[in-house]
PDB file of C-alpha atoms in Angstrom:
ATOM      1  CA  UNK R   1     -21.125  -1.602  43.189  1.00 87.00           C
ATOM      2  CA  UNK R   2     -24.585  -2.173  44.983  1.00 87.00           C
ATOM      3  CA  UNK R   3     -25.554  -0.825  48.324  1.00 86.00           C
ATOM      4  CA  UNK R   4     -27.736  -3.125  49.345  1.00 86.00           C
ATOM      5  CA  UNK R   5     -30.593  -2.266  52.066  1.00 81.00           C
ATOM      6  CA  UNK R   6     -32.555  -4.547  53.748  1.00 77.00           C
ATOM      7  CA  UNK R   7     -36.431  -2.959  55.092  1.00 65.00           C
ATOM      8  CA  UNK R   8     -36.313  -5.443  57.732  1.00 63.00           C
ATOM      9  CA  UNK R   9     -35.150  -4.135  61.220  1.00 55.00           C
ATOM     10  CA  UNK R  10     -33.155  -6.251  62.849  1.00 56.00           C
ATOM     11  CA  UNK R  11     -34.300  -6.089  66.544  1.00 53.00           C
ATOM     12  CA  UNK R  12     -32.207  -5.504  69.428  1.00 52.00           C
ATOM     13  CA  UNK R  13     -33.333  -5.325  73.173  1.00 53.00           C
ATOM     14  CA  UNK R  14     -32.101  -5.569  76.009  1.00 50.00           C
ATOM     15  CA  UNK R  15     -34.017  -8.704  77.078  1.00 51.00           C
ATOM     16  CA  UNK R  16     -33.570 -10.809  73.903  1.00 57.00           C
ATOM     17  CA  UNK R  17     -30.379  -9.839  71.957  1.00 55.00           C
ATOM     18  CA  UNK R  18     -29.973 -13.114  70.372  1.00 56.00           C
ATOM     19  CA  UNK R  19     -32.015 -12.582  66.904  1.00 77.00           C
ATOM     20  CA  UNK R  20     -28.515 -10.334  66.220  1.00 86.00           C
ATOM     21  CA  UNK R  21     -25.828 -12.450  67.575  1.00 90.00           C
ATOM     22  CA  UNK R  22     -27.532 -15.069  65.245  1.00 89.00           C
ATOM     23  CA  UNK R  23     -27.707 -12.307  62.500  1.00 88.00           C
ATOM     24  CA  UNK R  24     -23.870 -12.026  63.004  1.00 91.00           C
ATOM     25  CA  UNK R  25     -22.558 -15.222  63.275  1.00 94.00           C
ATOM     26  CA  UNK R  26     -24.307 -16.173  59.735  1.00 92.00           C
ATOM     27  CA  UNK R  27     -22.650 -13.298  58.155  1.00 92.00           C
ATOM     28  CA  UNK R  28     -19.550 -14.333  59.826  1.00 95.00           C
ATOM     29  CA  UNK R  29     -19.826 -17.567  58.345  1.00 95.00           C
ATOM     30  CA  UNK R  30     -20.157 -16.217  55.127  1.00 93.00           C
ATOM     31  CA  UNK R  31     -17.218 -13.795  54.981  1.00 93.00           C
ATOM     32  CA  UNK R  32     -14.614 -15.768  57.081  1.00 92.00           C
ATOM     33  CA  UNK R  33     -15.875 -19.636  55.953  1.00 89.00           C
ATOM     34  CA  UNK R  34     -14.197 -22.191  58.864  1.00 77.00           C
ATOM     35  CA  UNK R  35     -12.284 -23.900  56.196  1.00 63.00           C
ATOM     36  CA  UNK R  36     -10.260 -20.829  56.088  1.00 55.00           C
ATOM     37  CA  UNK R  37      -9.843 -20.142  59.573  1.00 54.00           C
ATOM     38  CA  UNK R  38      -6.564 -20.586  60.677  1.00 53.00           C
ATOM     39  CA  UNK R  39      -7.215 -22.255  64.244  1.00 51.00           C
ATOM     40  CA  UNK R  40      -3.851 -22.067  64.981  1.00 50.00           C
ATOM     41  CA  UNK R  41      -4.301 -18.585  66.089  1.00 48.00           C
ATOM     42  CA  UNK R  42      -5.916 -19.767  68.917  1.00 48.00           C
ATOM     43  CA  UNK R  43      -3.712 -19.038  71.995  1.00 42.00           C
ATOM     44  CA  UNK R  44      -1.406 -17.099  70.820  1.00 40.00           C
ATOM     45  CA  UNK R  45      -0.460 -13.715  73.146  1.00 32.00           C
TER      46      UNK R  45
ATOM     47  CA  UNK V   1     -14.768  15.208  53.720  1.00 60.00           C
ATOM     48  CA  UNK V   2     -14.569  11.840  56.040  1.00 91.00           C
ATOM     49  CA  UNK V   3     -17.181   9.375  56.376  1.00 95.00           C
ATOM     50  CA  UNK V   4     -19.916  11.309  58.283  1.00 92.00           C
ATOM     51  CA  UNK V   5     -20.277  14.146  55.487  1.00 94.00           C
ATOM     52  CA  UNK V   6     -21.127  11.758  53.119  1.00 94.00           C
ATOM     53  CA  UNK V   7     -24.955  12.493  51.747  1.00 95.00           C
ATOM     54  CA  UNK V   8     -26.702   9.476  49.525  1.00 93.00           C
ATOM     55  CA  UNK V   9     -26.433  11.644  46.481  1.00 94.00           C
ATOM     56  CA  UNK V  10     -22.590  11.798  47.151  1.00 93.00           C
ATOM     57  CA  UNK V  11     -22.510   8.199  47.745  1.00 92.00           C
ATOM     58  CA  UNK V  12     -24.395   7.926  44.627  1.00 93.00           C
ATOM     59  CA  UNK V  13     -22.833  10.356  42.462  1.00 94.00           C
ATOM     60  CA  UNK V  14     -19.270  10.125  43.881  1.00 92.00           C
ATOM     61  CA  UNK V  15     -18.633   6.900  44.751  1.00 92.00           C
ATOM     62  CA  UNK V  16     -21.204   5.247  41.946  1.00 92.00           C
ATOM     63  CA  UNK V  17     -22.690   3.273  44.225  1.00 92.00           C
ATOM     64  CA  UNK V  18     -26.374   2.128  43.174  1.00 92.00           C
ATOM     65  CA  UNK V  19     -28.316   2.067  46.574  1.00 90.00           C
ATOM     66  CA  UNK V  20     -31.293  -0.024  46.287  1.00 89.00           C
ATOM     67  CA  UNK V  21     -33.592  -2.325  49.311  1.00 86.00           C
ATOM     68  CA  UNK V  22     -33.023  -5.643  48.767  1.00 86.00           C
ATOM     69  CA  UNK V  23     -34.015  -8.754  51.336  1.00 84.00           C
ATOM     70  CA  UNK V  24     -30.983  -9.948  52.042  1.00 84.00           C
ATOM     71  CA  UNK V  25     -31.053 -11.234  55.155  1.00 82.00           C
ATOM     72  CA  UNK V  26     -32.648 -14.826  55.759  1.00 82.00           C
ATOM     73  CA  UNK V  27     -35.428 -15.316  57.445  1.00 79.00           C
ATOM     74  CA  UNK V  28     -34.540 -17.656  60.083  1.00 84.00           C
ATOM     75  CA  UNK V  29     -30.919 -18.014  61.695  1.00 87.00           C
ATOM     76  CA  UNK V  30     -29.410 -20.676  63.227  1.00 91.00           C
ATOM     77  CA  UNK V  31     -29.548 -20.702  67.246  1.00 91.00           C
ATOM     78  CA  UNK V  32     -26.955 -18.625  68.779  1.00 91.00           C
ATOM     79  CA  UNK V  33     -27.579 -19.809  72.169  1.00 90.00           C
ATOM     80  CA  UNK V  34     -27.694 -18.027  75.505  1.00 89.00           C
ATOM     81  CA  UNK V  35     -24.398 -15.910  76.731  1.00 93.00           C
ATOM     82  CA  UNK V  36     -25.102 -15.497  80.199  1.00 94.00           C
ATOM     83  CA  UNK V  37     -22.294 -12.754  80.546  1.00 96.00           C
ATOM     84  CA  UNK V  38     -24.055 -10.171  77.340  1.00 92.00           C
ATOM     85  CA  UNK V  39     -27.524 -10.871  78.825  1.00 89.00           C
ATOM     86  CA  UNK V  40     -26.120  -9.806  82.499  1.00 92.00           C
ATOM     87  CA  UNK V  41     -24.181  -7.006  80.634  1.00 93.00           C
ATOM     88  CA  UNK V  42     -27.213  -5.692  78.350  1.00 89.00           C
ATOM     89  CA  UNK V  43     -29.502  -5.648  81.922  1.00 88.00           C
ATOM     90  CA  UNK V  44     -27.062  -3.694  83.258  1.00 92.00           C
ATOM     91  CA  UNK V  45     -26.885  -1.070  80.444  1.00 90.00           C
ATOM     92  CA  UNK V  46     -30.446  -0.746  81.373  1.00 85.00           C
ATOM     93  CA  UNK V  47     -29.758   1.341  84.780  1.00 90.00           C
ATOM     94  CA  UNK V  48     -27.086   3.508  82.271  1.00 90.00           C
ATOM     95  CA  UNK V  49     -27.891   6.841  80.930  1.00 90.00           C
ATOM     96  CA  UNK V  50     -27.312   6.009  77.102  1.00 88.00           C
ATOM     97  CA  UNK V  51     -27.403   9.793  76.137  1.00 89.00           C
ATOM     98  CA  UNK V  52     -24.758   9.708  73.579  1.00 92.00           C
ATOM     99  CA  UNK V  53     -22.924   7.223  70.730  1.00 92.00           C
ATOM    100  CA  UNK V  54     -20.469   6.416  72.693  1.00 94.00           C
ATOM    101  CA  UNK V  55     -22.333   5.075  75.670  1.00 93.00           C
ATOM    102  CA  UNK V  56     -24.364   2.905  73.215  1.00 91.00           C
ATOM    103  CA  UNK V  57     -21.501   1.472  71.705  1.00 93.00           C
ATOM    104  CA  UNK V  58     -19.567   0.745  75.136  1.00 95.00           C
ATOM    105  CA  UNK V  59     -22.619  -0.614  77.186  1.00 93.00           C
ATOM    106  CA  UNK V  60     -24.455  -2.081  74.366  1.00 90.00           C
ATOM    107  CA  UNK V  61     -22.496  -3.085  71.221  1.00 91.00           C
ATOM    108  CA  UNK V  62     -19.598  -3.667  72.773  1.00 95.00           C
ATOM    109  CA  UNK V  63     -20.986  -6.853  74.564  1.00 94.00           C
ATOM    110  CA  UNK V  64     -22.714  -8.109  71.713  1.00 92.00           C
ATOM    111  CA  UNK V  65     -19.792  -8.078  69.988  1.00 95.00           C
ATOM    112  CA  UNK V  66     -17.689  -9.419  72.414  1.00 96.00           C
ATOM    113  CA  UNK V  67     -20.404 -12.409  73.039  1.00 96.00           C
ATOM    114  CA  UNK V  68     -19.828 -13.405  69.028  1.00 95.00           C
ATOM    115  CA  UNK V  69     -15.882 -13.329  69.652  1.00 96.00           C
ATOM    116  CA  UNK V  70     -16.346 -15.488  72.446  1.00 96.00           C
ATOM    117  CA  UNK V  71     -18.128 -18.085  70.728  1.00 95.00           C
ATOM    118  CA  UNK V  72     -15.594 -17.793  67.934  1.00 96.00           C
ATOM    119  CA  UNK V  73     -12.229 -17.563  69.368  1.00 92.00           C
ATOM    120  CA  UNK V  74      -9.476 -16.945  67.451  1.00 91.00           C
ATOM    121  CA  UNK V  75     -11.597 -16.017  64.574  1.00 94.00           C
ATOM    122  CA  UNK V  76     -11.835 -12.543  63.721  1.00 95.00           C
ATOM    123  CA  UNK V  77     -10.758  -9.373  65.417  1.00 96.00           C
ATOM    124  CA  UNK V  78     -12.480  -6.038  66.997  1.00 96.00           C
ATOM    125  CA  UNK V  79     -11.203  -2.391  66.040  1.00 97.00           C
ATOM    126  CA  UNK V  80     -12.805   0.136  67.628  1.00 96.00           C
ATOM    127  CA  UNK V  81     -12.854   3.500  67.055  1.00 95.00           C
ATOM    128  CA  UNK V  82     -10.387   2.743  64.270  1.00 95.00           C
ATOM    129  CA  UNK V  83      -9.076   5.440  62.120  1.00 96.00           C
ATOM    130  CA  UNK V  84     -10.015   4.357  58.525  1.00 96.00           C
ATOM    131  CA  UNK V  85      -8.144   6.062  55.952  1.00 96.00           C
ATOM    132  CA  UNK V  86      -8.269   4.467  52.542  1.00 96.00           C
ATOM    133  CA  UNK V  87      -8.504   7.028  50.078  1.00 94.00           C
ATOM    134  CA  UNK V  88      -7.993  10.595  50.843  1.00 92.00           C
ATOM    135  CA  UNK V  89      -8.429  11.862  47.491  1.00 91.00           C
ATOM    136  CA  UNK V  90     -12.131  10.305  47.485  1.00 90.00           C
ATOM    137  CA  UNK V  91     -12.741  11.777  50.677  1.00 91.00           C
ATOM    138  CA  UNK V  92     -12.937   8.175  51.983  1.00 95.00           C
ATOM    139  CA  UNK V  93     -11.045   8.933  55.554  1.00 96.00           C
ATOM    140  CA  UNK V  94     -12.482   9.051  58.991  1.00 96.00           C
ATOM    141  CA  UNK V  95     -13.099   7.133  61.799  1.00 95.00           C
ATOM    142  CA  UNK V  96     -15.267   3.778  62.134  1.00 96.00           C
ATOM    143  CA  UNK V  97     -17.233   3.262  65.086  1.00 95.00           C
ATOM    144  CA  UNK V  98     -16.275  -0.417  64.597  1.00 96.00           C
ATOM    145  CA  UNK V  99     -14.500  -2.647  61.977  1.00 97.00           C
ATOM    146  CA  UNK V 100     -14.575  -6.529  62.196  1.00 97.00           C
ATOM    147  CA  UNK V 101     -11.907  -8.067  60.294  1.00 96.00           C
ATOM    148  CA  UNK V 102     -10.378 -11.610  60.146  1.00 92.00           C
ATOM    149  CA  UNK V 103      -6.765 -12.251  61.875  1.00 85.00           C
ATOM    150  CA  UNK V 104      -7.856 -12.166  65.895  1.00 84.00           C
ATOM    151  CA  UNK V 105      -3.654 -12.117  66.480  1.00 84.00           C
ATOM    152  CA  UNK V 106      -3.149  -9.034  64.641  1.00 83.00           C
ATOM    153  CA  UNK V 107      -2.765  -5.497  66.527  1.00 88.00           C
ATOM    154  CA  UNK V 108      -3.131  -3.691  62.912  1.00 91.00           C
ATOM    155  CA  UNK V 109      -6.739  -4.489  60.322  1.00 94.00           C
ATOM    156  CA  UNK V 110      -6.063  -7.193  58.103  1.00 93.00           C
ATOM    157  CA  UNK V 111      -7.883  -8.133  55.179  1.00 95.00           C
ATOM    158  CA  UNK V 112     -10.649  -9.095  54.630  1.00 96.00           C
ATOM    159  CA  UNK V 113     -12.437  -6.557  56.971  1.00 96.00           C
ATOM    160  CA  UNK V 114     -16.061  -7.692  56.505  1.00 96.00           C
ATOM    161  CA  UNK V 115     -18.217  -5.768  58.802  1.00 95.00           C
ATOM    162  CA  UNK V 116     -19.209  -2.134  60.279  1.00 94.00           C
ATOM    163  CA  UNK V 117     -20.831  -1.200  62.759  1.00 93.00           C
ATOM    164  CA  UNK V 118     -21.756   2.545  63.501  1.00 91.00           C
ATOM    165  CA  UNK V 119     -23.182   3.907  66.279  1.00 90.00           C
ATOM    166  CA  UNK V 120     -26.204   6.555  66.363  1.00 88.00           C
ATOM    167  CA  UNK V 121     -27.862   7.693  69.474  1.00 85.00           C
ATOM    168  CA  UNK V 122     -31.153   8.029  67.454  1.00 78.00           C
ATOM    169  CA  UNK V 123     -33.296   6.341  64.943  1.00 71.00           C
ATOM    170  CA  UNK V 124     -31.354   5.662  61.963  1.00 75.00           C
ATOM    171  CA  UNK V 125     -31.510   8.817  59.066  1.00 83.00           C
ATOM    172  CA  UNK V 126     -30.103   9.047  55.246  1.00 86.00           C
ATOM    173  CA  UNK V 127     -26.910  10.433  56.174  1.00 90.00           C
ATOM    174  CA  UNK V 128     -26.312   7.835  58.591  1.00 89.00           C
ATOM    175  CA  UNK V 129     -27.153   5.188  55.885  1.00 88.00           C
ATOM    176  CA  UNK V 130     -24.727   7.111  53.604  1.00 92.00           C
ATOM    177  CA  UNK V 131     -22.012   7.031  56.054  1.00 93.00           C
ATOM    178  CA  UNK V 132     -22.104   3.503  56.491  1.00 92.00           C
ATOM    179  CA  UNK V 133     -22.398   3.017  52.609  1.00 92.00           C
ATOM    180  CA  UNK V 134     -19.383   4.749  52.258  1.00 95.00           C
ATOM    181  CA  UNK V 135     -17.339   3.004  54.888  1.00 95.00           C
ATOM    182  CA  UNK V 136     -18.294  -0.167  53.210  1.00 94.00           C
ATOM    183  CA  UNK V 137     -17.009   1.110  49.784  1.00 95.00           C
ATOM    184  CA  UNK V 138     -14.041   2.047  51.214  1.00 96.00           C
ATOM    185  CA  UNK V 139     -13.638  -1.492  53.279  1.00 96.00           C
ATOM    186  CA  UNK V 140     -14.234  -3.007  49.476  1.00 95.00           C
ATOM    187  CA  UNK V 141     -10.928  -1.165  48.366  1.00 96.00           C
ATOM    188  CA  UNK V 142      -9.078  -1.961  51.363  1.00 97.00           C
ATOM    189  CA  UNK V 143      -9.848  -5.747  50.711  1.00 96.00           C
ATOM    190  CA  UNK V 144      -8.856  -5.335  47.149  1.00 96.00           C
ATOM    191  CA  UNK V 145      -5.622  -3.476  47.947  1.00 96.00           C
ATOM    192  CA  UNK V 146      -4.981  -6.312  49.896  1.00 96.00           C
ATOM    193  CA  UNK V 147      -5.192  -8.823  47.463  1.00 96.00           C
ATOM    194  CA  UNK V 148      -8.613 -10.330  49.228  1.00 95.00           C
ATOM    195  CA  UNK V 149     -11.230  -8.844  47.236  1.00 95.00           C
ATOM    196  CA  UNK V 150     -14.977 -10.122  48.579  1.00 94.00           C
ATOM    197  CA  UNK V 151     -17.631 -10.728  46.847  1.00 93.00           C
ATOM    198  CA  UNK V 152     -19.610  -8.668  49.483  1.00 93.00           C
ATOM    199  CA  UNK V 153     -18.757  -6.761  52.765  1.00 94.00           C
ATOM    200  CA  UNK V 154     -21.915  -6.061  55.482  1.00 93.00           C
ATOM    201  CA  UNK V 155     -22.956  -3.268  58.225  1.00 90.00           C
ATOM    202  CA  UNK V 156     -25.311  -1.717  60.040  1.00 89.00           C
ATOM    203  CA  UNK V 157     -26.148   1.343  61.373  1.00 88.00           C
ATOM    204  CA  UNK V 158     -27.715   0.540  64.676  1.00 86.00           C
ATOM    205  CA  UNK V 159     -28.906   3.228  68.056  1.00 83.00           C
ATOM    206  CA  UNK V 160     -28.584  -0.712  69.802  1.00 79.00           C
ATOM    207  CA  UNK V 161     -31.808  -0.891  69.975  1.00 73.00           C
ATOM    208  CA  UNK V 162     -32.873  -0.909  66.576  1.00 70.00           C
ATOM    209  CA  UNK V 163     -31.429  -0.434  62.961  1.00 69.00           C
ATOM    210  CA  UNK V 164     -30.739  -1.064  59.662  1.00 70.00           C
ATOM    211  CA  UNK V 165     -28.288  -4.015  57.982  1.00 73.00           C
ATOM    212  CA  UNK V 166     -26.284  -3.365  54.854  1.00 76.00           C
ATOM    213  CA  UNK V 167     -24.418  -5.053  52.215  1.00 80.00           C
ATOM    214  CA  UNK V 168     -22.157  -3.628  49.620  1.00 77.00           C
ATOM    215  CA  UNK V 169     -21.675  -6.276  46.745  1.00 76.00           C
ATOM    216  CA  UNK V 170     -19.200  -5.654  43.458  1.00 62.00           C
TER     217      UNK V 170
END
C-alpha cells in the first residue's frame, strides 16, 4: 500500500474557500461515482 | 497505541506502508460555485478565538463540509468525532476527527468510507502526517471487511487554513 503525498498545499481562507470545496467534490466524484448513488435516499428521515 | 501515536517509521515499518510525494491532485477543478451560508459562516469564524482543534474543526471545517453535503444531498454522510476501531491488535483504534463515508441515511459508517479529515491547530508535522496515514490504512481494511474494497481512499491533515492532501492506494 502507497501513502501518497501531494507537495501542493491546498489553500484555505477565510475569504476564498472554494479551491477546497472544488478539491472535495472531485474526490467525491471519484470515490462515490453518481451512477452509484442511490438517489432514493433523498428524503428519507 | 491509537491513531495519534503513530510515527512515519511505524507507519512504515508496521503497517508497510511506502510513503512517497506524488502530484495527485489536478491542477484545475471544476467550479464549485458560491455557498453564501459557508462564506457568511467562515467570516464569522474570523471574530472566533481558534485556539484549539476543536474550534477549528467546529467553526471552520465543519461548514466546509457541510457546504459539499449541501450541494450533494443524499450523497454521503458526516461522522464526527467518530470512534474508529478497526484493528486493535495493529494498534489501529482511536478517534477520527472526521470520516466521510457513502450512505447519508445511515446513523452507523458504512462502506466505502473514503475520506479523513483531521484537525491540527498548527502547521501540519510528521506525526500528524502519520496519523492520518494510518487512519487511511485502517479505512482501507474497513472497506475491505466490508466487501467494498477501493482502489484508493483520500485525507488531509488541515489547521483550516492550510494543509496537506493524502491518498492511500492498494
Amino acid at each position: 500500500m502507497t501513502l501518497a503525498i501531494d507537495p501542493n498545499f491546498v489553500p484555505l481562507t477565510f475569504k476564498k474557500p472554494f479551491p477546497v470545496l472544488e478539491v472535495l467534490q472531485w474526490i467525491l466524484d471519484m470515490a462515490l461515482p453518481l451512477q452509484h448513488w442511490d438517489s432514493s435516499a433523498l428524503g428519507r428521515g | 497505541m491509537p491513531y495519534d501515536k503513530f510515527k512515519i517509521t511505524d507507519i512504515q515499518s508496521k503497517l508497510n506502508i511506502e510513503v512517497r510525494k506524488e502530484a495527485w491532485l489536478k491542477d484545475t477543478f471544476a467550479p464549485f460555485g458560491e455557498d453564501a451560508m459557508l462564506l457568511r459562516l467562515l467570516e464569522e469564524a474570523g471574530s472566533v478565538f481558534l485556539g484549539s482543534e476543536k474550534a477549528r474543526s467546529e467553526f471552520i471545517i465543519t461548514p466546509v463540509l457541510q457546504a459539499l453535503r449541501r450541494k450533494n444531498e443524499g450523497r454521503f454522510a458526516i461522522f464526527s468525532g467518530y470512534e474508529f476501531t478497526i484493528d486493535k491488535k495493529a494498534a489501529l483504534n482511536g478517534y477520527c476527527d472526521f470520516i466521510l463515508s457513502a450512505k447519508a441515511d445511515s446513523l452507523t459508517l458504512e462502506a466505502p468510507a473514503f475520506f479523513v479529515v483531521e484537525t491540527k491547530k498548527a502547521d501540519v508535522d510528521d506525526d500528524a502526517i502519520a496519523q492520518c496515514g494510518a487512519e487511511l490504512y485502517a479505512a482501507q481494511l474497513f472497506n475491505e471487511r466490508k466487501g467494498k474494497p477501493q482502489e484508493a481512499v483520500y485525507g488531509c491533515v488541515t489547521s483550516g487554513l492550510r494543509g496537506h492532501s493524502y491518498a492511500c492506494k492498494q
